[in-house]
Each structure stands twice: as C-alpha cells, then as structure tokens.
Rosetta silent file (secondary structure, phi, psi, omega in degrees, C-alpha in Angstrom):
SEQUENCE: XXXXXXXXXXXXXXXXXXXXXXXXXXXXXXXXXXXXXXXXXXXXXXXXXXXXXXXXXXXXXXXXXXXXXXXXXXXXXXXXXXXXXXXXXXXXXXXXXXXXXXXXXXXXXXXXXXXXXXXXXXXXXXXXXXXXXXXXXXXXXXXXXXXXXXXXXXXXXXXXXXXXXXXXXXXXXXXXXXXXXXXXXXXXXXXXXXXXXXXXXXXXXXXXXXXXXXXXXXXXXXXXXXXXXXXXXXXXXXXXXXXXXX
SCORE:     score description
SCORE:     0.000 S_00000001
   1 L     0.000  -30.306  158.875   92.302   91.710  100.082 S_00000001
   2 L   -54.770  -44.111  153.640   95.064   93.694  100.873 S_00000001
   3 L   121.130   15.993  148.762   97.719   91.467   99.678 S_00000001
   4 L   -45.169  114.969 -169.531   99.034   91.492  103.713 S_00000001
   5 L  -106.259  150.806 -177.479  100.629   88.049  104.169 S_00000001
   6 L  -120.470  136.926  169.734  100.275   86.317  107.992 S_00000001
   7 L   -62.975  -24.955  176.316  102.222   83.365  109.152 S_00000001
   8 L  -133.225  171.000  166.081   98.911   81.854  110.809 S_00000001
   9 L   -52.043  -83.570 -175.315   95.444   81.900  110.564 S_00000001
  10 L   -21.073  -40.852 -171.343   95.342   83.557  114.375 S_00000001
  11 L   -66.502  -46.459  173.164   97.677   86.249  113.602 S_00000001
  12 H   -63.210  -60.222  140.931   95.249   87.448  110.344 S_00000001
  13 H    -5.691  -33.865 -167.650   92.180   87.136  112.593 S_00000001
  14 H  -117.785  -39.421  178.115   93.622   89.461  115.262 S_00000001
  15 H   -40.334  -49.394 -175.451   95.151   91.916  112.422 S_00000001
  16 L     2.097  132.381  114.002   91.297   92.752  111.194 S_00000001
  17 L   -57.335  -54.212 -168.668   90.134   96.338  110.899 S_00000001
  18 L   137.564  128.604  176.328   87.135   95.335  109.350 S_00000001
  19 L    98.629    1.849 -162.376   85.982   94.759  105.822 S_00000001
  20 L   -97.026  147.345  144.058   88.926   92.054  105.224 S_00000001
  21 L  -116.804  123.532 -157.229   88.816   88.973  103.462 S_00000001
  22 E  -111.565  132.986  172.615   91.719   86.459  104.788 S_00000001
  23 E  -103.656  147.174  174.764   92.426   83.397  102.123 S_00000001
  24 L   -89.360  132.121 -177.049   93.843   80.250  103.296 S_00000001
  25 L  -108.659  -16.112  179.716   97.033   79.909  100.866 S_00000001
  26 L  -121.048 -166.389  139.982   97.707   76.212  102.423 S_00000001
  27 L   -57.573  117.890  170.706   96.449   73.625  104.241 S_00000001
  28 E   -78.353  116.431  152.968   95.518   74.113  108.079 S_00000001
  29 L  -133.207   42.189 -172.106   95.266   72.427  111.512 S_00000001
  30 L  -106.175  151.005 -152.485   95.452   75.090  113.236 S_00000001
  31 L   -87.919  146.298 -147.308   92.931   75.780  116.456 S_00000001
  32 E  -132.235  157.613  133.287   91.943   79.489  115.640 S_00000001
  33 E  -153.599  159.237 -154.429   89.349   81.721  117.747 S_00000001
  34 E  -100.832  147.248  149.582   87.784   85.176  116.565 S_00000001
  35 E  -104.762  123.695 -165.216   86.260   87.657  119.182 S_00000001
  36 L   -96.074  151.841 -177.886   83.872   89.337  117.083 S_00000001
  37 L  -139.369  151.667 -163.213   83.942   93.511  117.718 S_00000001
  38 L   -69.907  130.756 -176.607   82.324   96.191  116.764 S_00000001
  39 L    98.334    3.727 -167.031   82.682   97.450  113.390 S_00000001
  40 L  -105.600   24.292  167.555   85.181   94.320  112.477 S_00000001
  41 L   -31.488  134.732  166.486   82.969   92.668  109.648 S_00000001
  42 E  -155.189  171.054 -169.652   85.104   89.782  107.797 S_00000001
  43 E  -159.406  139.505 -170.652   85.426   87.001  106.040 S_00000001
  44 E  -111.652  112.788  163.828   87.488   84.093  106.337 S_00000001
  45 E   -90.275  121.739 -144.293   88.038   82.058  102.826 S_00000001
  46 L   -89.341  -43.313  179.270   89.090   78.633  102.869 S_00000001
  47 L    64.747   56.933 -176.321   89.803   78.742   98.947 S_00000001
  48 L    61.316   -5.037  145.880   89.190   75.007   99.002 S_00000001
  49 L   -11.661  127.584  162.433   91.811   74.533  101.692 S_00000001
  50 E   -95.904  133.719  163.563   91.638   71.543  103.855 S_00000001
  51 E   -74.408  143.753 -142.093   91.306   72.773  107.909 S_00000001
  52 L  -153.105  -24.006 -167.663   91.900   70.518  110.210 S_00000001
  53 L  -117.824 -142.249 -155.241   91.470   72.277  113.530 S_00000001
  54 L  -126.980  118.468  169.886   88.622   74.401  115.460 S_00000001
  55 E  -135.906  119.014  146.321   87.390   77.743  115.143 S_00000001
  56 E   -62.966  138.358  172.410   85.729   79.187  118.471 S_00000001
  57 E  -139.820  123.711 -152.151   83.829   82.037  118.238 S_00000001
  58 E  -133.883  116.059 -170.979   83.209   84.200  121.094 S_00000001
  59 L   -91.916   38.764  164.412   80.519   87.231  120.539 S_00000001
  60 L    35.506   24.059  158.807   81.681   89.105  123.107 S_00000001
  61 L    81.675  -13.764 -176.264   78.786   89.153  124.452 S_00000001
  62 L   -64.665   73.132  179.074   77.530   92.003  121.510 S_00000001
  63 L   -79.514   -8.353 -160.586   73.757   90.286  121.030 S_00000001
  64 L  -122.715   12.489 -161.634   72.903   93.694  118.958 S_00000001
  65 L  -101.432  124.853  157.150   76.177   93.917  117.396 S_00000001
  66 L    -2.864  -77.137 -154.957   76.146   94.970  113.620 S_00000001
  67 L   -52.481  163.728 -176.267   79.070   93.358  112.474 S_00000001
  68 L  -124.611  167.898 -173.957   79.054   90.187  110.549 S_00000001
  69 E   -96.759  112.423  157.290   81.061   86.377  110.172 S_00000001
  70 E  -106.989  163.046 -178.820   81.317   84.798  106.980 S_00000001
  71 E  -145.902  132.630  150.815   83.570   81.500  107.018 S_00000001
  72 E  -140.504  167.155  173.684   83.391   79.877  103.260 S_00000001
  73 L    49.620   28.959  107.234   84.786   77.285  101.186 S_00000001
  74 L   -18.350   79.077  166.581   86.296   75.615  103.634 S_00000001
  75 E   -60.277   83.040 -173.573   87.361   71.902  103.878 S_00000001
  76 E   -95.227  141.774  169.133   87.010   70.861  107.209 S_00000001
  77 E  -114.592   99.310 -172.773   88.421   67.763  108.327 S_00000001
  78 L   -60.383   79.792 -164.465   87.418   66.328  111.844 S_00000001
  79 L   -85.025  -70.500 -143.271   90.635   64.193  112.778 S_00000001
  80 L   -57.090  163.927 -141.936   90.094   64.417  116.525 S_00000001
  81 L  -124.828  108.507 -173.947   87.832   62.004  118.408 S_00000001
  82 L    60.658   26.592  157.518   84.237   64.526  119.222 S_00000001
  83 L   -37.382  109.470  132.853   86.132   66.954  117.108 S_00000001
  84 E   -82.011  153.587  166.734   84.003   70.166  116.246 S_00000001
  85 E   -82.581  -35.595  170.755   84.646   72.416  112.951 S_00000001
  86 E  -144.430  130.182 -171.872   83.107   75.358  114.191 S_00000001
  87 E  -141.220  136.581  103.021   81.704   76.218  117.497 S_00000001
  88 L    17.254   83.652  177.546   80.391   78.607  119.576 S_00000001
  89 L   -64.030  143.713 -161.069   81.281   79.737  123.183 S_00000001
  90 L   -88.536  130.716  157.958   77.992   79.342  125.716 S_00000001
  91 L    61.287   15.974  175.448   76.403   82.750  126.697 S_00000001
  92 L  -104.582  -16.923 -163.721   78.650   85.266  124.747 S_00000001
  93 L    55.125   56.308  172.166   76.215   85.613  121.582 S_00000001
  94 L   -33.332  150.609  176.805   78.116   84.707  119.016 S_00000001
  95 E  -163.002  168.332 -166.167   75.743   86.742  116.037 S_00000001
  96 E    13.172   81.256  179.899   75.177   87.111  112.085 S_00000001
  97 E   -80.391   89.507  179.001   76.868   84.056  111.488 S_00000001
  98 E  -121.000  133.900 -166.647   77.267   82.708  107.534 S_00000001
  99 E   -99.784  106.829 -175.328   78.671   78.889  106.899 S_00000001
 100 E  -139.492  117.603  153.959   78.415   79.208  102.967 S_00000001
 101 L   109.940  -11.059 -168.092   79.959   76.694  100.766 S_00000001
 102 L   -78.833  140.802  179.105   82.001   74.319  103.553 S_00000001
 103 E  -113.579  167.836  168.929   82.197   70.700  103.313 S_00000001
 104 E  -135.352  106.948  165.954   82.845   68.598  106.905 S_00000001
 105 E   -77.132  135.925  145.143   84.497   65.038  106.825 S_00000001
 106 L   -93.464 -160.398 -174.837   84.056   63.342  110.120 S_00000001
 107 L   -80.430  -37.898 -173.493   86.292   60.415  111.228 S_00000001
 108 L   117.435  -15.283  163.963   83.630   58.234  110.804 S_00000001
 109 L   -64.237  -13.071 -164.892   83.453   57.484  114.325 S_00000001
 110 L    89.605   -2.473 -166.406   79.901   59.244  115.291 S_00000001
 111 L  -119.201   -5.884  171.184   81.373   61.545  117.824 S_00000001
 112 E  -104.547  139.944  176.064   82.120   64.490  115.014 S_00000001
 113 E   -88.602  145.463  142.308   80.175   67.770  115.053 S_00000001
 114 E   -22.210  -91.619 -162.026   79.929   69.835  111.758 S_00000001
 115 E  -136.087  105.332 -179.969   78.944   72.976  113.675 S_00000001
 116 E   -96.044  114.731 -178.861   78.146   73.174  117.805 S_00000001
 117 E  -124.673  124.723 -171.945   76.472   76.458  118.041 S_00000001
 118 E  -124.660  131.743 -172.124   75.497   78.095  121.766 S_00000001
 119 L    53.751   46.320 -166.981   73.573   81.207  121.982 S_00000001
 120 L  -127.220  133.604 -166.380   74.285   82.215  118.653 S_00000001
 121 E   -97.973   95.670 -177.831   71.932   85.373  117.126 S_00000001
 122 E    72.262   79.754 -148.475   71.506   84.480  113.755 S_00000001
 123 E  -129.739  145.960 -165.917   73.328   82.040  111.915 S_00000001
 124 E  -130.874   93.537  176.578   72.762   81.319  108.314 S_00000001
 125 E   -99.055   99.061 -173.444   74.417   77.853  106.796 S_00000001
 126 E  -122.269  144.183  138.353   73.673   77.134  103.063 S_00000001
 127 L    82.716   51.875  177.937   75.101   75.154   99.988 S_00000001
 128 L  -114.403  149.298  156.881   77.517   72.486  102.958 S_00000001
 129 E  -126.179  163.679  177.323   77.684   69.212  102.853 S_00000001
 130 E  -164.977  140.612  174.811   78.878   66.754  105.394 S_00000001
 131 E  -150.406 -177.760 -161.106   79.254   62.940  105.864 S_00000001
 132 L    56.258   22.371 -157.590   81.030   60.532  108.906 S_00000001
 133 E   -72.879  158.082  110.784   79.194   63.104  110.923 S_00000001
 134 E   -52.958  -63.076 -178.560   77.487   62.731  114.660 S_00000001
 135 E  -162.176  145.685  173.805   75.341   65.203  113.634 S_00000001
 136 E   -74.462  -36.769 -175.471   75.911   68.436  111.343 S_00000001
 137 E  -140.629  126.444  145.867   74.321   71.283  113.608 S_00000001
 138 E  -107.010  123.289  159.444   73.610   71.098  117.601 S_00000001
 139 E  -102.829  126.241 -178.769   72.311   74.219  118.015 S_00000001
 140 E  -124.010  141.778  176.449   71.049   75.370  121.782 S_00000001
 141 L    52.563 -144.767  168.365   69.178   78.547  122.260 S_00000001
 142 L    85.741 -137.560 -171.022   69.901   81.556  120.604 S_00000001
 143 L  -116.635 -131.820  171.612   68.007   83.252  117.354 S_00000001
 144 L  -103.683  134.725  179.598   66.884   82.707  114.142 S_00000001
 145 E   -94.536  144.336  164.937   68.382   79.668  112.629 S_00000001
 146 E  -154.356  128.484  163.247   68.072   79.024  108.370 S_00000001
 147 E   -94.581  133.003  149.641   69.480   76.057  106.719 S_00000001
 148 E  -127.568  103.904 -152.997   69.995   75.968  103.613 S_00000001
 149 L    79.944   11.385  168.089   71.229   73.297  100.991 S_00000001
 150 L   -89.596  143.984 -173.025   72.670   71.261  103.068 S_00000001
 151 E  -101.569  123.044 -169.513   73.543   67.827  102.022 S_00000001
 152 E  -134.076  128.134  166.869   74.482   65.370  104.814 S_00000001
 153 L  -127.601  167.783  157.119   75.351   61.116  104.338 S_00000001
 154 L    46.109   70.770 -143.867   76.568   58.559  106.435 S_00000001
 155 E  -144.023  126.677  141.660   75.905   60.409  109.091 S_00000001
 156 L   -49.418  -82.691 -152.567   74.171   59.431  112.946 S_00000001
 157 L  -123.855 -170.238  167.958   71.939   62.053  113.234 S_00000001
 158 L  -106.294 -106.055 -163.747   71.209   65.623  111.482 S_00000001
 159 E  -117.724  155.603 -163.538   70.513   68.583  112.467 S_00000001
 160 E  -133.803   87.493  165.428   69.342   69.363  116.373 S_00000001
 161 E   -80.814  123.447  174.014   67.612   72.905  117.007 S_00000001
 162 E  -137.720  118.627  168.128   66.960   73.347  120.505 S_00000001
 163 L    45.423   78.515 -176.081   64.639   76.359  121.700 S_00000001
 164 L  -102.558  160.793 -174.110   66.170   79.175  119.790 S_00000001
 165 L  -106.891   11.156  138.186   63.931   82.001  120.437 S_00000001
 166 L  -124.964 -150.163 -157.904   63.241   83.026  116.315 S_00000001
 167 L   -59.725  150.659 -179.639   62.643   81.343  113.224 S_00000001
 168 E  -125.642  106.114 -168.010   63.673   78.088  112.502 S_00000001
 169 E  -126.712  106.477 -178.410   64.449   77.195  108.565 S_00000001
 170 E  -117.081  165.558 -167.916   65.743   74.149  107.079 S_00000001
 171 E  -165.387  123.276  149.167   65.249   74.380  103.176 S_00000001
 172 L    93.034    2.209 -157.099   66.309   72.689  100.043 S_00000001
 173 L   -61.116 -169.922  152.537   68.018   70.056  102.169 S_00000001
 174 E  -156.928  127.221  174.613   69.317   66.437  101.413 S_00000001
 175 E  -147.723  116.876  166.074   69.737   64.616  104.883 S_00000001
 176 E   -98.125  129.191  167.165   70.898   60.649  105.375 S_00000001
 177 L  -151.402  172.873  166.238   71.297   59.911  109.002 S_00000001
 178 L   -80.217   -3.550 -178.185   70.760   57.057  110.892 S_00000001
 179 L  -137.608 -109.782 -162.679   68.155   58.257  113.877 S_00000001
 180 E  -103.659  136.301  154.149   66.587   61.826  113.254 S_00000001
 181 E   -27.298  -92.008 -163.363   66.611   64.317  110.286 S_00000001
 182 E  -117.044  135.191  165.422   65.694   67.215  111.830 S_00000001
 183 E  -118.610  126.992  147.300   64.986   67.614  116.127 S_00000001
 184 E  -125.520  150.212 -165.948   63.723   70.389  117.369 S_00000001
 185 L   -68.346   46.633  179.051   63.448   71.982  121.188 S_00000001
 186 L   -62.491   39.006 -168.301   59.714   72.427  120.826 S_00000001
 187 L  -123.500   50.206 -177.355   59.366   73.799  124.185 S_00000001
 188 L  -138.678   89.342 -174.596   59.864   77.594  123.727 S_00000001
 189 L   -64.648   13.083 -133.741   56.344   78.895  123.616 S_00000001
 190 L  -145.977  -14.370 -168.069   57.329   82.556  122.736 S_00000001
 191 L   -79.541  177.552  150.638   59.337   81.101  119.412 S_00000001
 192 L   -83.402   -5.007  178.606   57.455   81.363  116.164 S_00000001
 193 L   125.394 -155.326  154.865   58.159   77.781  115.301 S_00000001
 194 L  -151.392  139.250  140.121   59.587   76.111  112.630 S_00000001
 195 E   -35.289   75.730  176.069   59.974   75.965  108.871 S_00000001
 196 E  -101.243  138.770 -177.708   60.460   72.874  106.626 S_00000001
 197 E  -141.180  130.004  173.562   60.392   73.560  102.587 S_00000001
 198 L    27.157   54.611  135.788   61.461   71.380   99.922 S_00000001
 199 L   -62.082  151.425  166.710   63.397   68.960  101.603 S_00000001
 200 E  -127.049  133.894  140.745   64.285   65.188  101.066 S_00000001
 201 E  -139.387  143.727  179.151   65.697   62.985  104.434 S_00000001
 202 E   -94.433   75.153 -146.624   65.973   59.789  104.951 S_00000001
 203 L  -152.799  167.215 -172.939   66.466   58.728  108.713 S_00000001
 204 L   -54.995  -43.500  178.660   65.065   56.248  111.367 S_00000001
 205 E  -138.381  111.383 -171.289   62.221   59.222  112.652 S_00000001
 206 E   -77.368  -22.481 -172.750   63.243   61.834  109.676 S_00000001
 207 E  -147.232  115.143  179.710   61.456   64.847  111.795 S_00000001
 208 E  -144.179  133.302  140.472   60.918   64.757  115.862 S_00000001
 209 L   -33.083   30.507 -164.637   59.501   67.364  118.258 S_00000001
 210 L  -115.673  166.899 -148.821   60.514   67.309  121.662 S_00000001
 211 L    90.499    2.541 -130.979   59.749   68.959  124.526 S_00000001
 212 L   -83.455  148.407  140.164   56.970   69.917  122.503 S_00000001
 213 L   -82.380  177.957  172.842   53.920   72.421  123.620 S_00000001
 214 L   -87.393  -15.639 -166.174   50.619   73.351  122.408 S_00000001
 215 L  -114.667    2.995  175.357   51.505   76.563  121.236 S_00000001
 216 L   -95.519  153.656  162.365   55.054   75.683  118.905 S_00000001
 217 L   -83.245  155.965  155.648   54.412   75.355  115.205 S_00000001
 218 L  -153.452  107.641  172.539   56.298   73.195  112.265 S_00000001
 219 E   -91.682  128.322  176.468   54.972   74.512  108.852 S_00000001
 220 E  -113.777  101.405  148.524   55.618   72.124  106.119 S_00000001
 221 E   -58.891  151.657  161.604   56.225   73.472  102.548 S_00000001
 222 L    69.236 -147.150 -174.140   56.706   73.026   99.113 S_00000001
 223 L   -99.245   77.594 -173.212   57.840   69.612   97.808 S_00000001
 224 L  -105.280  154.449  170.625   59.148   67.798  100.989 S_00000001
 225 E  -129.358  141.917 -169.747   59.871   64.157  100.778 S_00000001
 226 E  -131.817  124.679  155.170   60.683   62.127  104.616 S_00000001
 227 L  -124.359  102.297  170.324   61.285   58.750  104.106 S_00000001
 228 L   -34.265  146.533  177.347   61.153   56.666  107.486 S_00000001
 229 L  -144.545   38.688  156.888   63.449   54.088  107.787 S_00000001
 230 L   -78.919   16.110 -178.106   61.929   52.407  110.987 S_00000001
 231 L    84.477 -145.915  163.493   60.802   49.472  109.492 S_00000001
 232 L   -30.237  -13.115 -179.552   56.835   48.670  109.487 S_00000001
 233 L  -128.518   43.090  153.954   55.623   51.412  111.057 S_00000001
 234 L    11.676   46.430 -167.260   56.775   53.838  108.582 S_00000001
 235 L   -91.930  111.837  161.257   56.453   56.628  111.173 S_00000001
 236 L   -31.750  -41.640  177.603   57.825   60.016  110.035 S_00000001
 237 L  -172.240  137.559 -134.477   57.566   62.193  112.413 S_00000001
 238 L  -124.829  136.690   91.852   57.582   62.201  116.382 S_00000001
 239 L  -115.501  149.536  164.856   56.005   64.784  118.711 S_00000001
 240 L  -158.578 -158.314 -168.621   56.277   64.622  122.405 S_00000001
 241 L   -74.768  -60.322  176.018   57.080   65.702  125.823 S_00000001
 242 L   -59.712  164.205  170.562   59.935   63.615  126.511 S_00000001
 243 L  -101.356  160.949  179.887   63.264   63.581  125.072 S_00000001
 244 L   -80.717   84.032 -171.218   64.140   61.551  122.309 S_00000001
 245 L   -63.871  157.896 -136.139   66.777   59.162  122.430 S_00000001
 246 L  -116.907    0.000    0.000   69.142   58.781  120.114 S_00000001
C-alpha cells in the first residue's frame, strides 16, 4: 500500500511494519516463510497471480498474539510431488490465520496438500476452491477451525481435522473426493465438537469420526446433503475408535 517495490516475495515479508498489504505484480515460485510478530498484522495479495512455491508460517511461538495473517487471491499451483501451498511449522502456533479467496491446483497425483496446518490458533478459510488435491486441509491440533465455501473436485480425500481443542466449522461447502468428506480427531474430550451447516459432499464415507469418545459432538445444520458413494450400503457417515483408512 505504500507503493514500496521488492524484488521477491521474502524481501516484502521481512520489510513489514505492520498494517501492509504486499501485491504479487507477477507470477511466483518462490518458497517464502513469514515469522509472525507482534504488532506486524498483514496481508499478502496474490491479485490473481499464479504461486508456485510454499509459504511456511512459523508463530513464533505467540499462541496469544494479537496480530493477524491474511493470504488472498492467490493461485496456487502444486508442481512438486507432496507439494504443500501453505503450511504450518509443528509447535510454534501459527494464529489468526485467513485463506480467503485462493484456488489450489494439485498435480493430479494424490500426494498434493491445499493447506497442512500444525498447531495453528485459529484459522479461518472461506470462498477456495481446489481440485487434483490429496486432500485440501490436514489440520492437527491447535484451535478453532471454520471452513467456509470451500469447493473441492477430483480430489482423494477432503478435509482432515484432528483434535483441535475449539470449534470445528465446515459451512456452505461443496466437497468431491474419493474416500472421506470431512474426518475428524474425535478423541479430544475437552473440545466442543464439531459443526456441519449447509453443506453438499460427495465421497466414499462423506463424514467419519475417529478416535471418537462419548463425550465429542457433530451438530448437523441447515440444508446438508452427503451423498455416499460406497455402493449398496449407502453408508454416510462412520464413527469409531479406530483409525480410518484411507
């Protein structure tokens, strides 16, 4: 917003004060990662850009920290063989996280993630699409999760919450995949659950549980529609102890 021009993505990313929005003026493949700090709010716009590479995010460890991520409007394209588009470093707390507006190609092999998110305190992905995926979001631990709008085809699986310790929200969705719609960690008895509302997916078990306890919830809202695609035994939804094999 300044009208400061950077030769790379990294270089704008480490320039920040805080309050900046850095536009992509080209095409990208370059591997980028942010340390987020306090008071350093930003937002990185893709402007319909395609990306090519990886942006790591490392929360410095800040689980309470204020500032916020936005990444939007973004074209990522997953060249690499188990290629993620955005990811997460394990145990730093990556936090107030927003995906808004990003599409994800994979190769088409099965092995690319969308978004690998670890420990991450609040991450909010709405109005994405993705196809040639592995899966769009493995999510492990962390906070409150909310999906929103996302469209996913041609896909292996969707999206994979496992034992985040708040709310869990997918909403408004469209999901094709080839195994499960939505997995969840149901083994965190201290979460509040999870949230499905006016979804439609279409997948081999479109919603499975595992891990599950007596005490997690899955509240189903609105107008959802799960169409099985396990032949005769039209089964829908999964819960159990074990895990679920893909």
């Amino acid at each position: 917003t300044t009208g400061v021009g950077y030769k790379t993505l990294q270089a704008a990313i480490d320039a920040v004060k805080g309050g900046e929005t850095i536009v992509l003026l080209t095409d990208s493949a370059e591997n980028v990662t942010i340390l987020q700090t306090s008071g350093k709010s930003f937002t990185i716009d893709g402007d319909g850009k395609t990306y090519s590479g990886t942006i790591t995010i490392d929360g410095n460890k800040r689980v309470n920290g204020a500032e916020t991520l936005t990444i939007k409007n973004v074209n990522f394209h997953l060249t690499k063989n188990g290629q993620k588009g955005i990811t997460t470093l394990r145990n730093t707390q990556a936090h107030n996280l927003t995906v808004d507006g990003c599409t994800f190609t994979g190769s088409g092999d099965e092995t690319d993630v969308a978004l690998r998110l670890k420990t991450a305190y609040g991450a909010v992905i709405k109005d994405c699409t993705g196809t040639g995926l592995h899966s769009f979001l493995q999510n492990t631990g962390g906070q409150v999760v909310t999906v929103d709008g996302v469209t996913l085809t041609d896909s292996k699986g969707g999206l994979a919450i496992g034992s985040p310790n708040g709310q869990v929200t997918v909403m408004n969705s469209n999901l094709t995949t080839a195994t499960y719609g939505v997995r969840l960690d149901a083994n965190n008895i201290n979460a509040p659950g999870a949230i499905l509302e006016a979804n439609t997916i279409n997948a081999y078990i479109p919603v499975v549980a595992r891990k599950a306890s007596a005490n997690y919830s899955i509240v189903i809202n609105g107008a959802n529609s799960f169409t099985a695609t396990n032949g005769d035994d039209g089964v829908w939804c999964v819960v159990g102890e074990k895990e679920y094999e893909e």
